Amino acid sequence: MIAIFLGAPGVGKGTQAAAAAESQGWTHLSTGDLLRQEVGAGTDLGLKAKEYMDRGDLVPDDVMVGMVATRVESMSADEVLLLDGFPRTLAQAEALHEAAPEGAIGLAVCFTASDETLVERLLGRGRTDDTREVVEHRLTVYRETTEPLVDFYKDLGMLREINAEREIKIIQSDTVEIIQAGLAHTNPQGANG
Ligand code: AP5
Ligand code: MG
């Protein structure tokens, strides 16, 4: 099953996905981390992506879909894949539906926090794209381009919302519980943990 982690920059998608993957034996796939690996390795893709990332703009859809599609197409029936930071546009969401095995997309977990909290967390973290100017631009890009996905998944009946304004551990238990409930629903024969 695929669980999509939706939410603004700094809301804690990466923190929550990493912890859930670690404790439950699930797979964490972060497109931001994959891109940063490419940048670090100095590949052509990395060099191209870096320009967008440094500005806080989205890397073009064809590059992102290419990165995720093969992985999703080859997922196994009992795998739980946490997609952190993908999809981020309607075109990516549609491409994901095409690539994923029939019925594999289980839910979209949307994490929410105030802009004030997001900015404070990102400026406290200090990644190279965590300057005030770039953070503000990433938030604008999120509102304009990614937030419409919340309604997209709500209309599909797949949306679950989590208040991410709380302690990391409390958010984590909600996150795991919601995904386990999704698993029980897609596989009633018993893959619930
Ligand atoms: P990406 O790496 O995905 O960055 P992002 O969306 O901006 O999100 P962040 O990683 O900044 O936030 P997060 O929600 O993971 O929060 P975190 O857990 O780190 O993308 C980077 C760039 O790559 C994009 O700008 C774009 O250019 C490109 N890109 C990636 N995917 C793409 C795609 N699909 N299409 C196009 N382009 C793409 O937490 C943040 C901080 O808060 C941490 O310090 C953490 O310790 C702290 N924290 C977390 N939870 C809590 C809590 N509950 N209480 C207190 N502190 C907390
Ligand atoms: Mg992240």
CSV table of C-alpha atoms and ligand atoms in Angstrom, one decimal:
chain,number,residue,atom,x,y,z
A,1,MET,CA,0.0,0.0,0.0
A,2,ILE,CA,1.1,3.5,-0.7
A,3,ALA,CA,0.6,6.2,1.9
A,4,ILE,CA,1.2,9.7,0.6
A,5,PHE,CA,2.6,12.2,3.1
A,6,LEU,CA,1.1,15.6,2.2
A,7,GLY,CA,1.8,19.0,3.9
A,8,ALA,CA,3.8,22.2,3.8
A,9,PRO,CA,7.6,22.5,4.0
A,10,GLY,CA,8.6,22.1,7.6
A,11,VAL,CA,5.4,20.4,8.8
A,12,GLY,CA,7.3,17.2,9.7
A,13,LYS,CA,6.7,14.9,6.8
A,14,GLY,CA,10.3,13.6,6.8
A,15,THR,CA,10.5,13.3,10.5
A,16,GLN,CA,7.3,11.3,10.7
A,17,ALA,CA,7.9,9.1,7.7
A,18,ALA,CA,11.4,8.2,8.8
A,19,ALA,CA,10.2,7.2,12.3
A,20,ALA,CA,7.2,5.2,11.1
A,21,ALA,CA,9.4,3.4,8.5
A,22,GLU,CA,11.9,2.5,11.2
A,23,SER,CA,9.5,1.3,13.8
A,24,GLN,CA,7.1,-0.6,11.4
A,25,GLY,CA,9.5,-1.9,8.8
A,26,TRP,CA,7.8,0.2,6.1
A,27,THR,CA,9.7,1.9,3.2
A,28,HIS,CA,10.3,5.7,3.3
A,29,LEU,CA,10.7,7.3,-0.1
A,30,SER,CA,11.5,11.0,0.1
A,31,THR,CA,11.9,12.8,-3.3
A,32,GLY,CA,13.7,15.7,-1.6
A,33,ASP,CA,16.3,13.2,-0.1
A,34,LEU,CA,16.7,11.5,-3.5
A,35,LEU,CA,17.3,14.9,-5.2
A,36,ARG,CA,19.8,15.9,-2.5
A,37,GLN,CA,21.7,12.6,-3.1
A,38,GLU,CA,21.9,13.5,-6.8
A,39,VAL,CA,23.1,17.0,-5.9
A,40,GLY,CA,25.7,15.6,-3.6
A,41,ALA,CA,26.9,13.1,-6.2
A,42,GLY,CA,27.2,15.9,-8.8
A,43,THR,CA,25.1,14.0,-11.4
A,44,ASP,CA,23.6,15.9,-14.4
A,45,LEU,CA,20.2,15.5,-12.8
A,46,GLY,CA,21.5,16.8,-9.5
A,47,LEU,CA,23.1,19.9,-11.2
A,48,LYS,CA,19.9,20.7,-13.0
A,49,ALA,CA,17.7,20.1,-9.9
A,50,LYS,CA,19.9,22.2,-7.7
A,51,GLU,CA,18.9,25.4,-9.5
A,52,TYR,CA,15.2,24.8,-8.8
A,53,MET,CA,15.8,23.7,-5.2
A,54,ASP,CA,18.0,26.6,-4.3
A,55,ARG,CA,15.2,29.0,-5.4
A,56,GLY,CA,12.5,26.9,-3.7
A,57,ASP,CA,10.8,26.1,-7.0
A,58,LEU,CA,9.5,22.7,-7.9
A,59,VAL,CA,11.7,20.5,-10.1
A,60,PRO,CA,9.9,19.8,-13.4
A,61,ASP,CA,7.2,17.0,-13.3
A,62,ASP,CA,8.9,14.8,-16.0
A,63,VAL,CA,12.1,14.5,-13.8
A,64,MET,CA,10.1,13.8,-10.7
A,65,VAL,CA,7.7,11.2,-12.3
A,66,GLY,CA,10.7,9.5,-13.8
A,67,MET,CA,12.3,9.2,-10.4
A,68,VAL,CA,9.3,7.7,-8.7
A,69,ALA,CA,7.4,5.7,-11.4
A,70,THR,CA,9.7,2.8,-11.8
A,71,ARG,CA,9.9,2.3,-8.0
A,72,VAL,CA,6.1,2.4,-7.6
A,73,GLU,CA,5.5,0.1,-10.6
A,74,SER,CA,7.7,-2.6,-9.1
A,75,MET,CA,6.4,-2.5,-5.5
A,76,SER,CA,5.4,-5.8,-4.0
A,77,ALA,CA,1.9,-6.6,-2.8
A,78,ASP,CA,2.7,-6.6,0.9
A,79,GLU,CA,5.0,-3.5,0.9
A,80,VAL,CA,4.0,-0.3,2.6
A,81,LEU,CA,5.5,2.7,0.8
A,82,LEU,CA,5.5,6.1,2.5
A,83,LEU,CA,5.8,8.7,-0.2
A,84,ASP,CA,7.2,11.8,1.4
A,85,GLY,CA,7.1,15.0,-0.8
A,86,PHE,CA,5.5,13.3,-3.9
A,87,PRO,CA,3.1,14.0,-5.5
A,88,ARG,CA,3.3,17.8,-5.4
A,89,THR,CA,1.3,18.8,-8.5
A,90,LEU,CA,-1.9,17.5,-10.0
A,91,ALA,CA,0.2,16.1,-13.0
A,92,GLN,CA,2.4,14.1,-10.5
A,93,ALA,CA,-0.7,12.8,-8.8
A,94,GLU,CA,-2.2,11.6,-12.0
A,95,ALA,CA,1.1,10.0,-13.1
A,96,LEU,CA,1.2,8.3,-9.7
A,97,HIS,CA,-2.3,6.8,-10.3
A,98,GLU,CA,-1.1,5.5,-13.7
A,99,ALA,CA,2.1,4.0,-12.4
A,100,ALA,CA,0.8,2.4,-9.1
A,101,PRO,CA,-0.6,-1.1,-9.2
A,102,GLU,CA,-4.4,-1.3,-9.1
A,103,GLY,CA,-5.8,-0.3,-5.7
A,104,ALA,CA,-2.3,0.3,-4.2
A,105,ILE,CA,-2.8,3.9,-3.3
A,106,GLY,CA,-4.4,3.6,0.2
A,107,LEU,CA,-4.4,7.1,1.7
A,108,ALA,CA,-3.0,10.6,1.8
A,109,VAL,CA,-2.1,11.8,5.2
A,110,CYS,CA,-2.1,15.6,5.4
A,111,PHE,CA,-0.1,17.2,8.2
A,112,THR,CA,-1.1,20.7,9.2
A,113,ALA,CA,0.6,23.5,11.1
A,114,SER,CA,0.5,27.3,11.1
A,115,ASP,CA,2.9,29.3,8.8
A,116,GLU,CA,4.5,30.7,12.0
A,117,THR,CA,5.3,27.2,13.2
A,118,LEU,CA,6.6,26.1,9.8
A,119,VAL,CA,8.9,29.1,9.4
A,120,GLU,CA,10.3,28.7,12.9
A,121,ARG,CA,11.0,25.0,12.4
A,122,LEU,CA,12.7,25.5,9.0
A,123,LEU,CA,14.9,28.4,10.1
A,124,GLY,CA,15.9,26.3,13.1
A,125,ARG,CA,16.8,23.3,11.0
A,126,GLY,CA,19.2,25.2,8.6
A,127,ARG,CA,19.3,23.1,5.4
A,128,THR,CA,20.9,25.2,2.5
A,129,ASP,CA,17.3,26.0,1.2
A,130,ASP,CA,16.2,27.1,4.7
A,131,THR,CA,16.9,30.8,4.3
A,132,ARG,CA,13.9,33.1,5.1
A,133,GLU,CA,13.5,34.2,1.5
A,134,VAL,CA,13.6,30.6,0.1
A,135,VAL,CA,11.3,29.3,2.9
A,136,GLU,CA,8.7,32.0,2.1
A,137,HIS,CA,8.8,31.1,-1.6
A,138,ARG,CA,8.5,27.4,-0.8
A,139,LEU,CA,5.4,28.1,1.3
A,140,THR,CA,3.9,30.2,-1.6
A,141,VAL,CA,4.6,27.4,-4.1
A,142,TYR,CA,3.0,24.9,-1.7
A,143,ARG,CA,-0.2,27.0,-1.3
A,144,GLU,CA,-0.5,27.6,-5.1
A,145,THR,CA,0.5,24.2,-6.5
A,146,THR,CA,0.5,21.5,-3.9
A,147,GLU,CA,-2.4,22.4,-1.6
A,148,PRO,CA,-5.0,21.6,-4.3
A,149,LEU,CA,-4.0,18.0,-3.9
A,150,VAL,CA,-5.7,18.0,-0.5
A,151,ASP,CA,-9.1,18.4,-2.2
A,152,PHE,CA,-8.1,15.9,-4.9
A,153,TYR,CA,-7.5,13.2,-2.3
A,154,LYS,CA,-10.5,14.3,-0.2
A,155,ASP,CA,-12.8,13.8,-3.3
A,156,LEU,CA,-11.3,10.3,-3.6
A,157,GLY,CA,-12.1,9.6,0.0
A,158,MET,CA,-8.5,9.0,0.8
A,159,LEU,CA,-7.6,12.0,2.9
A,160,ARG,CA,-6.7,11.8,6.6
A,161,GLU,CA,-5.7,14.9,8.5
A,162,ILE,CA,-3.2,15.2,11.3
A,163,ASN,CA,-2.6,18.2,13.5
A,164,ALA,CA,1.2,18.5,13.3
A,165,GLU,CA,1.4,21.4,15.8
A,166,ARG,CA,1.9,18.9,18.7
A,167,GLU,CA,4.8,16.8,20.1
A,168,ILE,CA,6.6,14.6,17.6
A,169,LYS,CA,5.8,11.4,19.5
A,170,ILE,CA,2.1,12.1,19.7
A,171,ILE,CA,1.9,12.9,16.0
A,172,GLN,CA,3.8,9.6,15.4
A,173,SER,CA,1.3,7.4,17.2
A,174,ASP,CA,-1.6,9.1,15.2
A,175,THR,CA,0.4,8.6,12.0
A,176,VAL,CA,1.1,4.9,12.5
A,177,GLU,CA,-2.5,4.2,13.7
A,178,ILE,CA,-4.0,5.9,10.6
A,179,ILE,CA,-1.8,3.9,8.3
A,180,GLN,CA,-2.5,0.6,10.1
A,181,ALA,CA,-6.2,1.3,9.8
A,182,GLY,CA,-5.7,1.9,6.0
A,183,LEU,CA,-3.8,-1.4,5.8
A,184,ALA,CA,-6.6,-3.3,7.5
A,185,HIS,CA,-9.1,-1.7,5.1
A,186,THR,CA,-7.2,-2.6,1.9
A,187,ASN,CA,-6.2,-6.0,3.2
A,188,PRO,CA,-8.9,-7.3,5.6
A,189,GLN,CA,-7.2,-10.8,5.6
A,190,GLY,CA,-4.9,-9.5,8.2
A,191,ALA,CA,-1.8,-7.5,7.2
A,192,ASN,CA,-2.6,-5.1,10.0
A,193,GLY,CA,0.9,-4.9,11.6
B,1,AP5,P1,11.7,18.5,0.4
B,1,AP5,O1,13.0,17.9,0.8
B,1,AP5,O2,10.5,17.6,0.2
B,1,AP5,O3,11.4,19.7,1.3
B,1,AP5,P2,10.0,20.4,1.7
B,1,AP5,O4,8.7,20.0,1.2
B,1,AP5,O5,10.3,21.8,1.6
B,1,AP5,O6,9.8,19.9,3.1
B,1,AP5,P3,10.9,19.8,4.2
B,1,AP5,O7,11.7,18.6,4.0
B,1,AP5,O8,11.5,21.1,4.4
B,1,AP5,O9,9.9,19.6,5.5
B,1,AP5,P4,9.3,18.3,6.2
B,1,AP5,O10,7.8,18.4,6.2
B,1,AP5,O11,10.0,17.0,5.7
B,1,AP5,O12,9.7,18.6,7.7
B,1,AP5,P5,10.9,17.9,8.6
B,1,AP5,O13,10.5,16.6,9.0
B,1,AP5,O14,12.2,18.0,7.9
B,1,AP5,O15,11.9,19.2,-1.1
B,1,AP5,C1,13.0,20.1,-1.3
B,1,AP5,C2,13.0,20.6,-2.7
B,1,AP5,O16,13.2,19.5,-3.6
B,1,AP5,C3,11.7,21.3,-3.1
B,1,AP5,O17,11.8,22.7,-2.8
B,1,AP5,C4,11.8,21.1,-4.6
B,1,AP5,O18,12.6,21.9,-5.3
B,1,AP5,C5,12.3,19.7,-4.7
B,1,AP5,N1,11.3,18.6,-4.8
B,1,AP5,C6,11.2,17.6,-3.9
B,1,AP5,N2,10.1,16.8,-4.2
B,1,AP5,C7,9.6,17.3,-5.4
B,1,AP5,C8,8.5,17.0,-6.2
B,1,AP5,N3,7.7,15.9,-5.9
B,1,AP5,N4,8.3,17.8,-7.3
B,1,AP5,C9,9.0,18.8,-7.6
B,1,AP5,N5,10.1,19.2,-6.8
B,1,AP5,C10,10.4,18.5,-5.7
B,1,AP5,O19,10.8,18.9,9.8
B,1,AP5,C11,11.3,20.2,9.8
B,1,AP5,C12,12.0,20.6,11.1
B,1,AP5,O20,11.0,20.7,12.1
B,1,AP5,C13,13.1,19.6,11.5
B,1,AP5,O21,14.1,20.3,12.1
B,1,AP5,C14,12.3,18.7,12.6
B,1,AP5,O22,13.2,18.2,13.5
B,1,AP5,C15,11.4,19.8,13.2
B,1,AP5,N6,10.1,19.1,13.6
B,1,AP5,C16,9.4,18.2,12.9
B,1,AP5,N7,8.2,17.9,13.6
B,1,AP5,C17,8.2,18.7,14.7
B,1,AP5,C18,7.3,18.8,15.8
B,1,AP5,N8,6.2,18.1,15.9
B,1,AP5,N9,7.6,19.7,16.8
B,1,AP5,C19,8.8,20.4,16.7
B,1,AP5,N10,9.7,20.3,15.7
B,1,AP5,C20,9.4,19.5,14.7
B,2,MG,MG,11.4,16.6,4.2
